[in-house]
């Protein structure tokens, strides 16, 4: 069954090309759809199809005119060569000459798969496909849909990423349609790709072979098979004047609309730096994004935060990277701060793409992290059901120059309970709420070097000291701000008593905010 979709938005702008979009199941490939794709390609048309790396924009690699159309549809500079995709190893000999001996070993290990190798080109490959070069890049993809399309097209399909030049590469058919609907003949939709980053490019015309673009097949993996390989030094350098050896690598690829800034340091420092940057942006009313990981996402409270995958398995990060960058394009954030990843294994490819997306803008976490005397402020009351949570909520609503985690604990919390209802009623009338609060017992874990402990009454301070010893961060609220106003305990009394208590706490907490804001100026 062939279904057709029309993209009026794009048609109106660029003319009237109808883009056929076909769903296709990898496990049960519809031969009719593949035959149609093959026919379009043989005629010199453009078909986007899934590969295990990213979606490719297919054209017949042996037709000069088809290459030209590819460059036009992508808006890609024509000196940026295309990769020729084959489905059968014997076909390599038809497009490449002087193939070095290690090729067989590499192909045996990594083909079909996310590896592109560069050879001297044969006469059948037009210069249009190779961007005028005498070398040709060849890959044998593993994706069954890709292989079927290549065979149906006659065996040689050039397939750069199916995105508008300069946008993040497409990892879903939806991404392809966003960029190219109305400009190409067909899109085959087989869902989300597996790897999510473009193939590793290995130049076989030099000895030892050299990695020109890092990908899922890593330097470590090559070394295990053929011994040492070179790595193009320009791949991760910042303002290197040297031209990269892979022509495409000189362009600012993979770029989101917002400025992407990579924050580098040890992970703890990166988190602190990004938190501070995000908090500063929040106070200034600027919208920013944060690229976080499964392990760190809960540490960020401000900005649009995206979990890009788990550090335990960096393949998940590779798979999500371009989607996350595209999602940020939908949010109108003005800057995106990203954590960084170790440059080893697939991390090298992830950092390479991030660096390119960032146009090499990085900041050192330790250079941006401002010293902060306290990072957490914990109010301590008896039962953690009224005065402590009220003080915490009041402080959260004040304009603080630095970001603090603000919470509360009780010295006698027998079981977790919601906040006192009268306290909540008073807070609501002041347009705040304790609805998210659950009382928690104070314990030794609360006594951290970066935590300011403020007790409501003297008795809680004394109890902490008698149980855990003297601690320099433990004060009564009054003591810390140099005040003596008694904080009444409204427990068991009418609502009005809670109202009075609120008034007192509000005055003291405002003074507290002034005091901690004065630290921010000193620091
Ligand atoms: P894409 O198809 O978007 O993944 O980009 C293909 C990339 O492969 C180009 O941007 C080049 O960097 C690289 N490439 C293709 N052919 C050659 C070649 N003959 N020599 C060096 N690099 C190449
Ligand atoms: Mg590309």
PDB file of N, CA and C in Angstrom, residues 320-408:
ATOM      1  N   UNK A 320      20.703   9.965  21.239  1.00  0.00           N
ATOM      2  CA  UNK A 320      19.769  11.063  21.526  1.00  0.00           C
ATOM      3  C   UNK A 320      20.286  12.447  21.168  1.00  0.00           C
ATOM      4  N   UNK A 321      21.587  12.560  20.894  1.00  0.00           N
ATOM      5  CA  UNK A 321      22.201  13.886  20.758  1.00  0.00           C
ATOM      6  C   UNK A 321      21.490  14.778  19.740  1.00  0.00           C
ATOM      7  N   UNK A 322      21.349  14.311  18.516  1.00  0.00           N
ATOM      8  CA  UNK A 322      20.773  15.181  17.481  1.00  0.00           C
ATOM      9  C   UNK A 322      19.299  15.487  17.746  1.00  0.00           C
ATOM     10  N   UNK A 323      18.577  14.502  18.292  1.00  0.00           N
ATOM     11  CA  UNK A 323      17.163  14.755  18.600  1.00  0.00           C
ATOM     12  C   UNK A 323      17.060  15.872  19.642  1.00  0.00           C
ATOM     13  N   UNK A 324      17.917  15.786  20.662  1.00  0.00           N
ATOM     14  CA  UNK A 324      17.879  16.807  21.715  1.00  0.00           C
ATOM     15  C   UNK A 324      18.225  18.181  21.135  1.00  0.00           C
ATOM     16  N   UNK A 325      19.224  18.235  20.256  1.00  0.00           N
ATOM     17  CA  UNK A 325      19.573  19.528  19.650  1.00  0.00           C
ATOM     18  C   UNK A 325      18.400  20.069  18.836  1.00  0.00           C
ATOM     19  N   UNK A 326      17.726  19.175  18.105  1.00  0.00           N
ATOM     20  CA  UNK A 326      16.556  19.622  17.343  1.00  0.00           C
ATOM     21  C   UNK A 326      15.445  20.086  18.268  1.00  0.00           C
ATOM     22  N   UNK A 327      15.245  19.378  19.382  1.00  0.00           N
ATOM     23  CA  UNK A 327      14.192  19.788  20.317  1.00  0.00           C
ATOM     24  C   UNK A 327      14.469  21.181  20.869  1.00  0.00           C
ATOM     25  N   UNK A 328      15.743  21.475  21.091  1.00  0.00           N
ATOM     26  CA  UNK A 328      16.068  22.815  21.581  1.00  0.00           C
ATOM     27  C   UNK A 328      15.750  23.877  20.527  1.00  0.00           C
ATOM     28  N   UNK A 329      15.814  23.498  19.252  1.00  0.00           N
ATOM     29  CA  UNK A 329      15.440  24.456  18.211  1.00  0.00           C
ATOM     30  C   UNK A 329      13.965  24.857  18.317  1.00  0.00           C
ATOM     31  N   UNK A 330      13.153  23.965  18.857  1.00  0.00           N
ATOM     32  CA  UNK A 330      11.724  24.252  19.006  1.00  0.00           C
ATOM     33  C   UNK A 330      11.477  25.191  20.181  1.00  0.00           C
ATOM     34  N   UNK A 331      12.284  25.060  21.206  1.00  0.00           N
ATOM     35  CA  UNK A 331      12.172  25.941  22.380  1.00  0.00           C
ATOM     36  C   UNK A 331      12.930  27.198  21.981  1.00  0.00           C
ATOM     37  N   UNK A 332      12.423  28.390  22.349  1.00  0.00           N
ATOM     38  CA  UNK A 332      13.285  29.491  21.938  1.00  0.00           C
ATOM     39  C   UNK A 332      14.273  29.852  23.057  1.00  0.00           C
ATOM     40  N   UNK A 333      15.195  28.918  23.304  1.00  0.00           N
ATOM     41  CA  UNK A 333      16.253  29.211  24.286  1.00  0.00           C
ATOM     42  C   UNK A 333      17.370  29.982  23.572  1.00  0.00           C
ATOM     43  N   UNK A 334      18.019  30.879  24.289  1.00  0.00           N
ATOM     44  CA  UNK A 334      19.077  31.656  23.633  1.00  0.00           C
ATOM     45  C   UNK A 334      20.442  31.008  23.782  1.00  0.00           C
ATOM     46  N   UNK A 335      20.604  30.158  24.766  1.00  0.00           N
ATOM     47  CA  UNK A 335      21.872  29.451  24.937  1.00  0.00           C
ATOM     48  C   UNK A 335      21.586  28.078  25.516  1.00  0.00           C
ATOM     49  N   UNK A 336      22.466  27.129  25.192  1.00  0.00           N
ATOM     50  CA  UNK A 336      22.350  25.773  25.733  1.00  0.00           C
ATOM     51  C   UNK A 336      23.678  25.449  26.396  1.00  0.00           C
ATOM     52  N   UNK A 337      23.630  25.065  27.653  1.00  0.00           N
ATOM     53  CA  UNK A 337      24.848  24.635  28.341  1.00  0.00           C
ATOM     54  C   UNK A 337      24.872  23.121  28.377  1.00  0.00           C
ATOM     55  N   UNK A 338      26.015  22.547  27.989  1.00  0.00           N
ATOM     56  CA  UNK A 338      26.111  21.087  27.990  1.00  0.00           C
ATOM     57  C   UNK A 338      27.233  20.607  28.897  1.00  0.00           C
ATOM     58  N   UNK A 339      26.975  19.531  29.599  1.00  0.00           N
ATOM     59  CA  UNK A 339      28.048  18.818  30.285  1.00  0.00           C
ATOM     60  C   UNK A 339      28.969  18.249  29.207  1.00  0.00           C
ATOM     61  N   UNK A 340      30.160  17.811  29.583  1.00  0.00           N
ATOM     62  CA  UNK A 340      31.029  17.216  28.572  1.00  0.00           C
ATOM     63  C   UNK A 340      31.279  15.741  28.889  1.00  0.00           C
ATOM     64  N   UNK A 341      31.896  15.068  27.927  1.00  0.00           N
ATOM     65  CA  UNK A 341      32.101  13.620  28.042  1.00  0.00           C
ATOM     66  C   UNK A 341      33.552  13.290  27.761  1.00  0.00           C
ATOM     67  N   UNK A 342      34.019  12.192  28.326  1.00  0.00           N
ATOM     68  CA  UNK A 342      35.418  11.805  28.145  1.00  0.00           C
ATOM     69  C   UNK A 342      35.662  11.433  26.686  1.00  0.00           C
ATOM     70  N   UNK A 343      36.831  11.877  26.160  1.00  0.00           N
ATOM     71  CA  UNK A 343      37.155  11.633  24.759  1.00  0.00           C
ATOM     72  C   UNK A 343      37.784  10.248  24.620  1.00  0.00           C
ATOM     73  N   UNK A 344      36.959   9.247  24.752  1.00  0.00           N
ATOM     74  CA  UNK A 344      37.437   7.877  24.519  1.00  0.00           C
ATOM     75  C   UNK A 344      36.252   7.032  24.111  1.00  0.00           C
ATOM     76  N   UNK A 345      36.518   5.965  23.354  1.00  0.00           N
ATOM     77  CA  UNK A 345      35.423   5.148  22.838  1.00  0.00           C
ATOM     78  C   UNK A 345      34.486   6.036  22.037  1.00  0.00           C
ATOM     79  N   UNK A 346      33.185   5.798  22.171  1.00  0.00           N
ATOM     80  CA  UNK A 346      32.222   6.586  21.394  1.00  0.00           C
ATOM     81  C   UNK A 346      32.141   8.022  21.923  1.00  0.00           C
ATOM     82  N   UNK A 347      32.673   8.234  23.131  1.00  0.00           N
ATOM     83  CA  UNK A 347      32.739   9.591  23.690  1.00  0.00           C
ATOM     84  C   UNK A 347      33.499  10.543  22.780  1.00  0.00           C
ATOM     85  N   UNK A 348      34.481  10.019  22.046  1.00  0.00           N
ATOM     86  CA  UNK A 348      35.246  10.862  21.122  1.00  0.00           C
ATOM     87  C   UNK A 348      34.323  11.411  20.026  1.00  0.00           C
ATOM     88  N   UNK A 349      33.444  10.546  19.512  1.00  0.00           N
ATOM     89  CA  UNK A 349      32.504  10.985  18.467  1.00  0.00           C
ATOM     90  C   UNK A 349      31.470  11.949  19.053  1.00  0.00           C
ATOM     91  N   UNK A 350      30.999  11.653  20.255  1.00  0.00           N
ATOM     92  CA  UNK A 350      30.007  12.536  20.889  1.00  0.00           C
ATOM     93  C   UNK A 350      30.608  13.927  21.086  1.00  0.00           C
ATOM     94  N   UNK A 351      31.820  13.991  21.634  1.00  0.00           N
ATOM     95  CA  UNK A 351      32.448  15.285  21.873  1.00  0.00           C
ATOM     96  C   UNK A 351      32.747  16.002  20.563  1.00  0.00           C
ATOM     97  N   UNK A 352      33.152  15.242  19.536  1.00  0.00           N
ATOM     98  CA  UNK A 352      33.417  15.853  18.228  1.00  0.00           C
ATOM     99  C   UNK A 352      32.160  16.548  17.694  1.00  0.00           C
ATOM    100  N   UNK A 353      30.998  15.871  17.789  1.00  0.00           N
ATOM    101  CA  UNK A 353      29.765  16.474  17.264  1.00  0.00           C
ATOM    102  C   UNK A 353      29.324  17.640  18.145  1.00  0.00           C
ATOM    103  N   UNK A 354      29.478  17.482  19.458  1.00  0.00           N
ATOM    104  CA  UNK A 354      29.111  18.584  20.358  1.00  0.00           C
ATOM    105  C   UNK A 354      29.979  19.812  20.087  1.00  0.00           C
ATOM    106  N   UNK A 355      31.285  19.568  19.927  1.00  0.00           N
ATOM    107  CA  UNK A 355      32.214  20.672  19.658  1.00  0.00           C
ATOM    108  C   UNK A 355      31.833  21.396  18.369  1.00  0.00           C
ATOM    109  N   UNK A 356      31.457  20.610  17.371  1.00  0.00           N
ATOM    110  CA  UNK A 356      31.090  21.233  16.098  1.00  0.00           C
ATOM    111  C   UNK A 356      29.773  21.995  16.228  1.00  0.00           C
ATOM    112  N   UNK A 357      28.836  21.407  16.957  1.00  0.00           N
ATOM    113  CA  UNK A 357      27.555  22.095  17.166  1.00  0.00           C
ATOM    114  C   UNK A 357      27.775  23.392  17.942  1.00  0.00           C
ATOM    115  N   UNK A 358      28.768  23.376  18.811  1.00  0.00           N
ATOM    116  CA  UNK A 358      29.048  24.548  19.648  1.00  0.00           C
ATOM    117  C   UNK A 358      29.937  25.548  18.914  1.00  0.00           C
ATOM    118  N   UNK A 359      30.352  25.205  17.679  1.00  0.00           N
ATOM    119  CA  UNK A 359      31.314  26.079  17.014  1.00  0.00           C
ATOM    120  C   UNK A 359      32.534  26.267  17.895  1.00  0.00           C
ATOM    121  N   UNK A 360      32.873  25.224  18.640  1.00  0.00           N
ATOM    122  CA  UNK A 360      34.041  25.200  19.537  1.00  0.00           C
ATOM    123  C   UNK A 360      33.956  26.174  20.705  1.00  0.00           C
ATOM    124  N   UNK A 361      32.728  26.561  21.093  1.00  0.00           N
ATOM    125  CA  UNK A 361      32.617  27.406  22.288  1.00  0.00           C
ATOM    126  C   UNK A 361      32.609  26.529  23.531  1.00  0.00           C
ATOM    127  N   UNK A 362      33.664  26.642  24.326  1.00  0.00           N
ATOM    128  CA  UNK A 362      33.664  25.899  25.584  1.00  0.00           C
ATOM    129  C   UNK A 362      34.074  26.838  26.704  1.00  0.00           C
ATOM    130  N   UNK A 363      33.643  26.493  27.890  1.00  0.00           N
ATOM    131  CA  UNK A 363      34.127  27.246  29.045  1.00  0.00           C
ATOM    132  C   UNK A 363      34.624  26.238  30.072  1.00  0.00           C
ATOM    133  N   UNK A 364      35.597  26.666  30.827  1.00  0.00           N
ATOM    134  CA  UNK A 364      36.105  25.796  31.872  1.00  0.00           C
ATOM    135  C   UNK A 364      35.224  25.961  33.106  1.00  0.00           C
ATOM    136  N   UNK A 365      34.733  24.835  33.612  1.00  0.00           N
ATOM    137  CA  UNK A 365      33.818  24.880  34.757  1.00  0.00           C
ATOM    138  C   UNK A 365      34.468  25.608  35.927  1.00  0.00           C
ATOM    139  N   UNK A 366      35.744  25.303  36.177  1.00  0.00           N
ATOM    140  CA  UNK A 366      36.370  25.911  37.360  1.00  0.00           C
ATOM    141  C   UNK A 366      36.521  27.420  37.188  1.00  0.00           C
ATOM    142  N   UNK A 367      36.585  27.874  35.927  1.00  0.00           N
ATOM    143  CA  UNK A 367      36.697  29.323  35.715  1.00  0.00           C
ATOM    144  C   UNK A 367      35.366  30.031  35.938  1.00  0.00           C
ATOM    145  N   UNK A 368      34.267  29.352  35.691  1.00  0.00           N
ATOM    146  CA  UNK A 368      32.977  30.044  35.882  1.00  0.00           C
ATOM    147  C   UNK A 368      32.356  29.808  37.251  1.00  0.00           C
ATOM    148  N   UNK A 369      32.706  28.705  37.913  1.00  0.00           N
ATOM    149  CA  UNK A 369      32.075  28.443  39.220  1.00  0.00           C
ATOM    150  C   UNK A 369      32.496  29.527  40.190  1.00  0.00           C
ATOM    151  N   UNK A 370      31.497  30.193  40.747  1.00  0.00           N
ATOM    152  CA  UNK A 370      31.812  31.189  41.770  1.00  0.00           C
ATOM    153  C   UNK A 370      31.810  30.480  43.108  1.00  0.00           C
ATOM    154  N   UNK A 371      32.742  30.888  43.959  1.00  0.00           N
ATOM    155  CA  UNK A 371      32.763  30.304  45.300  1.00  0.00           C
ATOM    156  C   UNK A 371      31.472  30.685  45.991  1.00  0.00           C
ATOM    157  N   UNK A 372      30.937  29.754  46.726  1.00  0.00           N
ATOM    158  CA  UNK A 372      29.701  30.028  47.428  1.00  0.00           C
ATOM    159  C   UNK A 372      29.829  29.407  48.809  1.00  0.00           C
ATOM    160  N   UNK A 373      29.701  30.243  49.845  1.00  0.00           N
ATOM    161  CA  UNK A 373      29.886  29.755  51.222  1.00  0.00           C
ATOM    162  C   UNK A 373      28.923  28.615  51.519  1.00  0.00           C
ATOM    163  N   UNK A 374      27.636  28.806  51.189  1.00  0.00           N
ATOM    164  CA  UNK A 374      26.623  27.766  51.415  1.00  0.00           C
ATOM    165  C   UNK A 374      25.900  27.466  50.109  1.00  0.00           C
ATOM    166  N   UNK A 375      25.563  26.227  49.930  1.00  0.00           N
ATOM    167  CA  UNK A 375      24.762  25.857  48.762  1.00  0.00           C
ATOM    168  C   UNK A 375      23.384  25.356  49.170  1.00  0.00           C
ATOM    169  N   UNK A 376      23.267  24.984  50.430  1.00  0.00           N
ATOM    170  CA  UNK A 376      21.982  24.479  50.907  1.00  0.00           C
ATOM    171  C   UNK A 376      21.645  25.191  52.205  1.00  0.00           C
ATOM    172  N   UNK A 377      20.364  25.501  52.385  1.00  0.00           N
ATOM    173  CA  UNK A 377      19.925  26.095  53.645  1.00  0.00           C
ATOM    174  C   UNK A 377      18.801  25.217  54.175  1.00  0.00           C
ATOM    175  N   UNK A 378      19.016  24.665  55.366  1.00  0.00           N
ATOM    176  CA  UNK A 378      18.032  23.759  55.944  1.00  0.00           C
ATOM    177  C   UNK A 378      17.486  24.359  57.238  1.00  0.00           C
ATOM    178  N   UNK A 379      16.177  24.590  57.272  1.00  0.00           N
ATOM    179  CA  UNK A 379      15.532  25.083  58.496  1.00  0.00           C
ATOM    180  C   UNK A 379      15.138  23.893  59.352  1.00  0.00           C
ATOM    181  N   UNK A 380      15.373  24.006  60.645  1.00  0.00           N
ATOM    182  CA  UNK A 380      15.052  22.883  61.534  1.00  0.00           C
ATOM    183  C   UNK A 380      14.064  23.335  62.608  1.00  0.00           C
ATOM    184  N   UNK A 381      12.926  22.634  62.661  1.00  0.00           N
ATOM    185  CA  UNK A 381      11.941  22.893  63.718  1.00  0.00           C
ATOM    186  C   UNK A 381      11.688  21.576  64.445  1.00  0.00           C
ATOM    187  N   UNK A 382      10.679  21.544  65.308  1.00  0.00           N
ATOM    188  CA  UNK A 382      10.410  20.329  66.084  1.00  0.00           C
ATOM    189  C   UNK A 382       9.870  19.216  65.213  1.00  0.00           C
ATOM    190  N   UNK A 383       8.679  19.454  64.622  1.00  0.00           N
ATOM    191  CA  UNK A 383       8.015  18.362  63.892  1.00  0.00           C
ATOM    192  C   UNK A 383       8.111  18.526  62.374  1.00  0.00           C
ATOM    193  N   UNK A 384       8.752  19.606  61.906  1.00  0.00           N
ATOM    194  CA  UNK A 384       8.875  19.872  60.459  1.00  0.00           C
ATOM    195  C   UNK A 384       7.509  19.897  59.769  1.00  0.00           C
ATOM    196  N   UNK A 385       6.520  20.489  60.456  1.00  0.00           N
ATOM    197  CA  UNK A 385       5.205  20.528  59.804  1.00  0.00           C
ATOM    198  C   UNK A 385       4.658  21.944  59.654  1.00  0.00           C
ATOM    199  N   UNK A 386       5.225  22.938  60.341  1.00  0.00           N
ATOM    200  CA  UNK A 386       4.693  24.299  60.196  1.00  0.00           C
ATOM    201  C   UNK A 386       5.801  25.344  60.065  1.00  0.00           C
ATOM    202  N   UNK A 387       6.503  25.660  61.174  1.00  0.00           N
ATOM    203  CA  UNK A 387       7.400  26.828  61.121  1.00  0.00           C
ATOM    204  C   UNK A 387       8.606  26.613  60.190  1.00  0.00           C
ATOM    205  N   UNK A 388       9.221  25.439  60.237  1.00  0.00           N
ATOM    206  CA  UNK A 388      10.365  25.169  59.353  1.00  0.00           C
ATOM    207  C   UNK A 388       9.984  25.233  57.884  1.00  0.00           C
ATOM    208  N   UNK A 389       8.970  24.454  57.486  1.00  0.00           N
ATOM    209  CA  UNK A 389       8.559  24.514  56.076  1.00  0.00           C
ATOM    210  C   UNK A 389       8.081  25.903  55.650  1.00  0.00           C
ATOM    211  N   UNK A 390       7.436  26.659  56.558  1.00  0.00           N
ATOM    212  CA  UNK A 390       7.000  28.017  56.192  1.00  0.00           C
ATOM    213  C   UNK A 390       8.218  28.899  55.897  1.00  0.00           C
ATOM    214  N   UNK A 391       9.212  28.836  56.791  1.00  0.00           N
ATOM    215  CA  UNK A 391      10.418  29.661  56.591  1.00  0.00           C
ATOM    216  C   UNK A 391      11.088  29.296  55.268  1.00  0.00           C
ATOM    217  N   UNK A 392      11.164  27.982  54.984  1.00  0.00           N
ATOM    218  CA  UNK A 392      11.811  27.533  53.745  1.00  0.00           C
ATOM    219  C   UNK A 392      11.060  28.077  52.531  1.00  0.00           C
ATOM    220  N   UNK A 393       9.741  27.987  52.572  1.00  0.00           N
ATOM    221  CA  UNK A 393       8.947  28.431  51.422  1.00  0.00           C
ATOM    222  C   UNK A 393       9.038  29.955  51.243  1.00  0.00           C
ATOM    223  N   UNK A 394       9.056  30.683  52.343  1.00  0.00           N
ATOM    224  CA  UNK A 394       9.206  32.149  52.229  1.00  0.00           C
ATOM    225  C   UNK A 394      10.549  32.471  51.569  1.00  0.00           C
ATOM    226  N   UNK A 395      11.596  31.788  52.020  1.00  0.00           N
ATOM    227  CA  UNK A 395      12.931  32.076  51.468  1.00  0.00           C
ATOM    228  C   UNK A 395      12.998  31.738  49.975  1.00  0.00           C
ATOM    229  N   UNK A 396      12.347  30.637  49.586  1.00  0.00           N
ATOM    230  CA  UNK A 396      12.345  30.249  48.166  1.00  0.00           C
ATOM    231  C   UNK A 396      11.706  31.318  47.298  1.00  0.00           C
ATOM    232  N   UNK A 397      10.812  32.116  47.885  1.00  0.00           N
ATOM    233  CA  UNK A 397      10.125  33.136  47.100  1.00  0.00           C
ATOM    234  C   UNK A 397      10.851  34.473  47.089  1.00  0.00           C
ATOM    235  N   UNK A 398      11.940  34.570  47.774  1.00  0.00           N
ATOM    236  CA  UNK A 398      12.680  35.839  47.777  1.00  0.00           C
ATOM    237  C   UNK A 398      13.744  35.812  46.688  1.00  0.00           C
ATOM    238  N   UNK A 399      14.150  36.988  46.256  1.00  0.00           N
ATOM    239  CA  UNK A 399      15.130  37.069  45.173  1.00  0.00           C
ATOM    240  C   UNK A 399      16.530  36.887  45.748  1.00  0.00           C
ATOM    241  N   UNK A 400      17.091  35.732  45.523  1.00  0.00           N
ATOM    242  CA  UNK A 400      18.432  35.443  46.052  1.00  0.00           C
ATOM    243  C   UNK A 400      19.434  35.535  44.913  1.00  0.00           C
ATOM    244  N   UNK A 401      20.567  36.133  45.201  1.00  0.00           N
ATOM    245  CA  UNK A 401      21.551  36.338  44.134  1.00  0.00           C
ATOM    246  C   UNK A 401      22.228  35.047  43.722  1.00  0.00           C
ATOM    247  N   UNK A 402      22.286  34.103  44.642  1.00  0.00           N
ATOM    248  CA  UNK A 402      22.876  32.811  44.307  1.00  0.00           C
ATOM    249  C   UNK A 402      21.827  31.726  44.506  1.00  0.00           C
ATOM    250  N   UNK A 403      22.061  30.602  43.839  1.00  0.00           N
ATOM    251  CA  UNK A 403      21.098  29.524  43.957  1.00  0.00           C
ATOM    252  C   UNK A 403      21.378  28.692  45.210  1.00  0.00           C
ATOM    253  N   UNK A 404      20.328  28.411  45.952  1.00  0.00           N
ATOM    254  CA  UNK A 404      20.454  27.536  47.123  1.00  0.00           C
ATOM    255  C   UNK A 404      19.401  26.442  47.034  1.00  0.00           C
ATOM    256  N   UNK A 405      19.761  25.272  47.520  1.00  0.00           N
ATOM    257  CA  UNK A 405      18.743  24.263  47.771  1.00  0.00           C
ATOM    258  C   UNK A 405      18.190  24.624  49.140  1.00  0.00           C
ATOM    259  N   UNK A 406      16.888  24.821  49.219  1.00  0.00           N
ATOM    260  CA  UNK A 406      16.284  25.282  50.470  1.00  0.00           C
ATOM    261  C   UNK A 406      15.293  24.224  50.931  1.00  0.00           C
ATOM    262  N   UNK A 407      15.489  23.714  52.140  1.00  0.00           N
ATOM    263  CA  UNK A 407      14.564  22.689  52.622  1.00  0.00           C
ATOM    264  C   UNK A 407      14.414  22.779  54.134  1.00  0.00           C
ATOM    265  N   UNK A 408      13.764  21.785  54.730  1.00  0.00           N
ATOM    266  CA  UNK A 408      13.554  21.814  56.182  1.00  0.00           C
ATOM    267  C   UNK A 408      13.548  20.396  56.739  1.00  0.00           C
TER     268      UNK A 408
END
